[in-house]
Amino acid sequence: MATTHSGSAKAAATNAVTALLGAGATLTFRLAGTITAPGAVAATLPLSATPFAAASGTTGVAIANAIASDSAAAGNASPVANAALQTSGAVLIIHCAVAASASDINMSGGLTIAPGDTVSCSSLTYQAVPS
Amino acid sequence: MTEPLPPAAATPSNADVGAPGGSSLVGAPAELRMTIQVTRASGVVETFELRGEFHGNDA
């Protein structure tokens, strides 16, 4: 049985989560791990002091404010398996598996970040409750 | 003659929330979507569209 939430409920759920990030939060790309035992960091991108704008009252989707690049990524020989949004104190708030679908078909094997690569994020959205 | 009541439905636990094939209290899983660009040492820029879905508390 499907559960459906109102737009205001979806927005409230998303905003409650993004508010936990606080100033100084970062977006990190990591190797395989969990939220309690995260994998090694391959790249760290600082979020804005207010990481996300308020979520849409219709869809519950929140769009991230400007994200700085990591101009000298730590990198790793293994491909990225997870993305995490974490506080300035390195407390992971959101952790998820990512699947790379590259614009370049040669990269379909996954996303591997080499040491020294520059990693930028031009679009980031979060939705806590899609329906 | 009175028919016996059907057994009560199982109450979902936290472990069931969002579990594949299990009960879900929130419908579809939460999503994180992003577009990233990786600039290699060679100067080549590669773009990735990433879509993450996550389930439960520790996935």
Coordinates of C-alpha atoms in Angstrom, one line a residue:
Chain A
M1 CA 0.0 0.0 0.0
A2 CA 1.5 3.3 -1.0
T3 CA 1.9 6.1 1.4
T4 CA 1.5 9.6 0.1
H5 CA 2.6 12.8 1.8
S6 CA 1.4 16.4 1.1
G7 CA 3.8 18.8 -0.4
S8 CA 4.2 20.6 2.8
A9 CA 5.1 17.4 4.6
K10 CA 7.6 16.4 2.0
A11 CA 9.2 19.9 2.3
A12 CA 9.3 19.7 6.0
A13 CA 11.1 16.3 6.0
T14 CA 13.7 17.5 3.5
N15 CA 14.3 20.8 5.4
A16 CA 14.7 18.9 8.7
V17 CA 17.5 16.8 7.2
T18 CA 19.3 19.6 5.4
A19 CA 19.2 21.8 8.5
L20 CA 21.3 19.2 10.3
L21 CA 24.2 19.9 8.0
G22 CA 24.8 23.5 9.3
A23 CA 27.6 25.8 8.3
G24 CA 30.9 24.3 7.1
A25 CA 29.3 21.2 5.7
T26 CA 30.9 19.3 2.9
L27 CA 30.0 16.9 0.1
T28 CA 32.4 14.0 0.0
F29 CA 33.0 11.2 -2.5
R30 CA 34.0 8.0 -0.8
L31 CA 34.9 4.4 -1.4
A32 CA 32.6 1.7 -0.2
G33 CA 31.4 2.0 3.3
T34 CA 28.4 2.8 5.5
I35 CA 27.2 5.9 7.3
T36 CA 28.6 4.5 10.5
A37 CA 31.8 3.2 8.9
P38 CA 32.4 5.4 5.9
G39 CA 34.9 4.5 3.2
A40 CA 38.0 6.5 2.4
V41 CA 37.5 10.0 1.0
A42 CA 38.4 10.6 -2.6
A43 CA 37.2 14.2 -2.9
T44 CA 35.8 16.9 -0.5
L45 CA 33.7 19.8 -1.8
P46 CA 32.7 22.5 0.7
L47 CA 29.1 23.5 0.7
S48 CA 27.8 27.1 1.3
A49 CA 27.3 28.3 4.8
T50 CA 23.6 27.6 4.2
P51 CA 24.0 24.3 2.3
F52 CA 20.5 24.1 0.8
A53 CA 17.8 26.5 -0.1
A54 CA 14.4 25.7 1.4
A55 CA 12.7 22.7 -0.2
S56 CA 9.9 23.2 -2.7
G57 CA 6.5 23.1 -1.0
T58 CA 5.2 21.0 -3.9
T59 CA 7.9 18.4 -4.5
G60 CA 9.9 18.5 -1.4
V61 CA 13.1 18.8 -3.5
A62 CA 15.8 21.1 -2.1
I63 CA 18.5 22.5 -4.3
A64 CA 22.0 23.0 -2.9
N65 CA 23.5 26.5 -2.9
A66 CA 26.9 27.1 -4.5
I67 CA 29.4 24.3 -4.0
A68 CA 33.1 24.9 -4.1
S69 CA 35.4 22.7 -6.1
D70 CA 38.1 20.4 -4.7
S71 CA 41.0 21.5 -6.8
A72 CA 43.4 18.8 -5.5
A73 CA 41.4 15.7 -4.8
A74 CA 42.9 13.1 -2.6
G75 CA 41.8 10.5 -5.2
N76 CA 42.0 6.7 -5.0
A77 CA 42.8 3.9 -7.4
S78 CA 39.4 2.4 -6.6
P79 CA 36.2 3.9 -8.0
V80 CA 33.9 6.0 -5.9
A81 CA 31.0 4.0 -4.4
N82 CA 29.3 6.5 -2.1
A83 CA 28.5 10.2 -1.7
A84 CA 28.0 11.7 1.7
L85 CA 26.8 15.1 3.0
Q86 CA 28.4 15.7 6.4
T87 CA 28.8 18.4 9.0
S88 CA 31.9 20.5 9.7
G89 CA 32.6 18.0 12.4
A90 CA 32.7 15.1 9.9
V91 CA 29.4 13.7 11.2
L92 CA 27.7 12.0 8.2
I93 CA 24.1 13.1 7.8
I94 CA 23.3 11.7 4.3
H95 CA 25.1 8.7 2.8
C96 CA 24.1 6.9 -0.3
A97 CA 25.4 4.6 -3.0
V98 CA 26.0 6.3 -6.4
A99 CA 25.9 4.9 -9.8
A100 CA 27.9 6.6 -12.5
S101 CA 26.4 7.1 -15.9
A102 CA 29.0 9.0 -17.7
S103 CA 28.5 11.3 -20.6
D104 CA 31.6 9.5 -22.0
I105 CA 30.8 5.9 -22.7
N106 CA 34.4 5.0 -22.0
M107 CA 33.8 5.8 -18.3
S108 CA 30.9 3.4 -17.9
G109 CA 33.0 1.3 -15.6
G110 CA 32.6 3.8 -12.8
L111 CA 33.9 7.0 -11.4
T112 CA 37.5 6.9 -10.4
I113 CA 39.1 10.1 -9.1
A114 CA 42.8 10.3 -9.4
P115 CA 45.0 12.2 -6.9
G116 CA 45.2 15.9 -7.9
D117 CA 42.1 15.8 -10.1
T118 CA 39.7 18.8 -9.8
V119 CA 36.2 17.8 -8.8
S120 CA 33.3 20.2 -9.2
C121 CA 29.6 19.8 -8.6
S122 CA 27.3 22.0 -10.7
S123 CA 24.0 20.5 -9.5
L124 CA 22.9 18.9 -6.3
T125 CA 19.4 18.1 -5.2
Y126 CA 18.0 16.2 -2.2
Q127 CA 14.5 14.8 -1.6
A128 CA 13.8 13.1 1.7
V129 CA 10.3 11.8 0.8
P130 CA 9.5 11.4 -2.9
S131 CA 5.9 10.4 -2.5
Chain B
M1 CA -22.3 -18.0 14.3
T2 CA -19.5 -15.5 14.5
E3 CA -16.5 -15.7 12.2
P4 CA -13.1 -15.3 13.9
L5 CA -11.4 -12.0 13.3
P6 CA -8.5 -12.1 10.9
P7 CA -5.0 -11.9 12.4
A8 CA -3.7 -8.4 12.9
A9 CA -1.3 -7.1 10.2
A10 CA 2.3 -7.2 11.3
T11 CA 3.6 -3.8 12.5
P12 CA 6.6 -2.7 10.5
S13 CA 9.8 -2.2 12.4
N14 CA 12.5 0.3 11.7
A15 CA 14.4 -2.4 10.0
D16 CA 11.6 -2.8 7.5
V17 CA 11.5 0.8 6.4
G18 CA 12.6 1.2 2.9
A19 CA 14.0 -2.3 2.8
P20 CA 13.8 -3.8 -0.7
G21 CA 10.8 -6.1 -0.8
G22 CA 9.8 -5.1 2.7
S23 CA 7.4 -2.6 4.2
S24 CA 7.9 1.0 3.5
L25 CA 6.6 3.8 5.6
V26 CA 7.7 6.5 3.2
G27 CA 7.0 5.1 -0.2
A28 CA 9.8 5.5 -2.6
P29 CA 13.4 5.9 -1.2
A30 CA 15.0 9.2 -0.7
E31 CA 17.1 10.5 -3.5
L32 CA 20.3 12.5 -4.0
R33 CA 21.0 13.7 -7.5
M34 CA 24.0 15.6 -8.7
T35 CA 26.1 16.5 -11.7
I36 CA 29.8 16.6 -11.2
Q37 CA 32.8 17.4 -13.4
V38 CA 36.2 15.8 -13.0
T39 CA 39.1 17.6 -14.6
R40 CA 42.0 15.2 -15.2
A41 CA 45.6 16.1 -15.1
S42 CA 45.6 16.0 -18.9
G43 CA 43.0 18.8 -18.9
V44 CA 40.2 16.6 -20.1
V45 CA 36.9 17.3 -18.3
E46 CA 34.5 14.5 -17.7
T47 CA 30.9 15.0 -16.6
F48 CA 29.0 12.5 -14.5
E49 CA 25.3 12.4 -13.7
L50 CA 24.9 10.7 -10.4
R51 CA 21.7 9.5 -8.8
G52 CA 21.8 7.9 -5.4
E53 CA 18.9 6.1 -3.8
F54 CA 19.2 5.1 -0.2
H55 CA 17.1 2.9 2.1
G56 CA 16.7 2.6 5.8
N57 CA 19.1 4.2 8.3
D58 CA 22.5 2.8 7.6
A59 CA 22.6 2.0 3.9

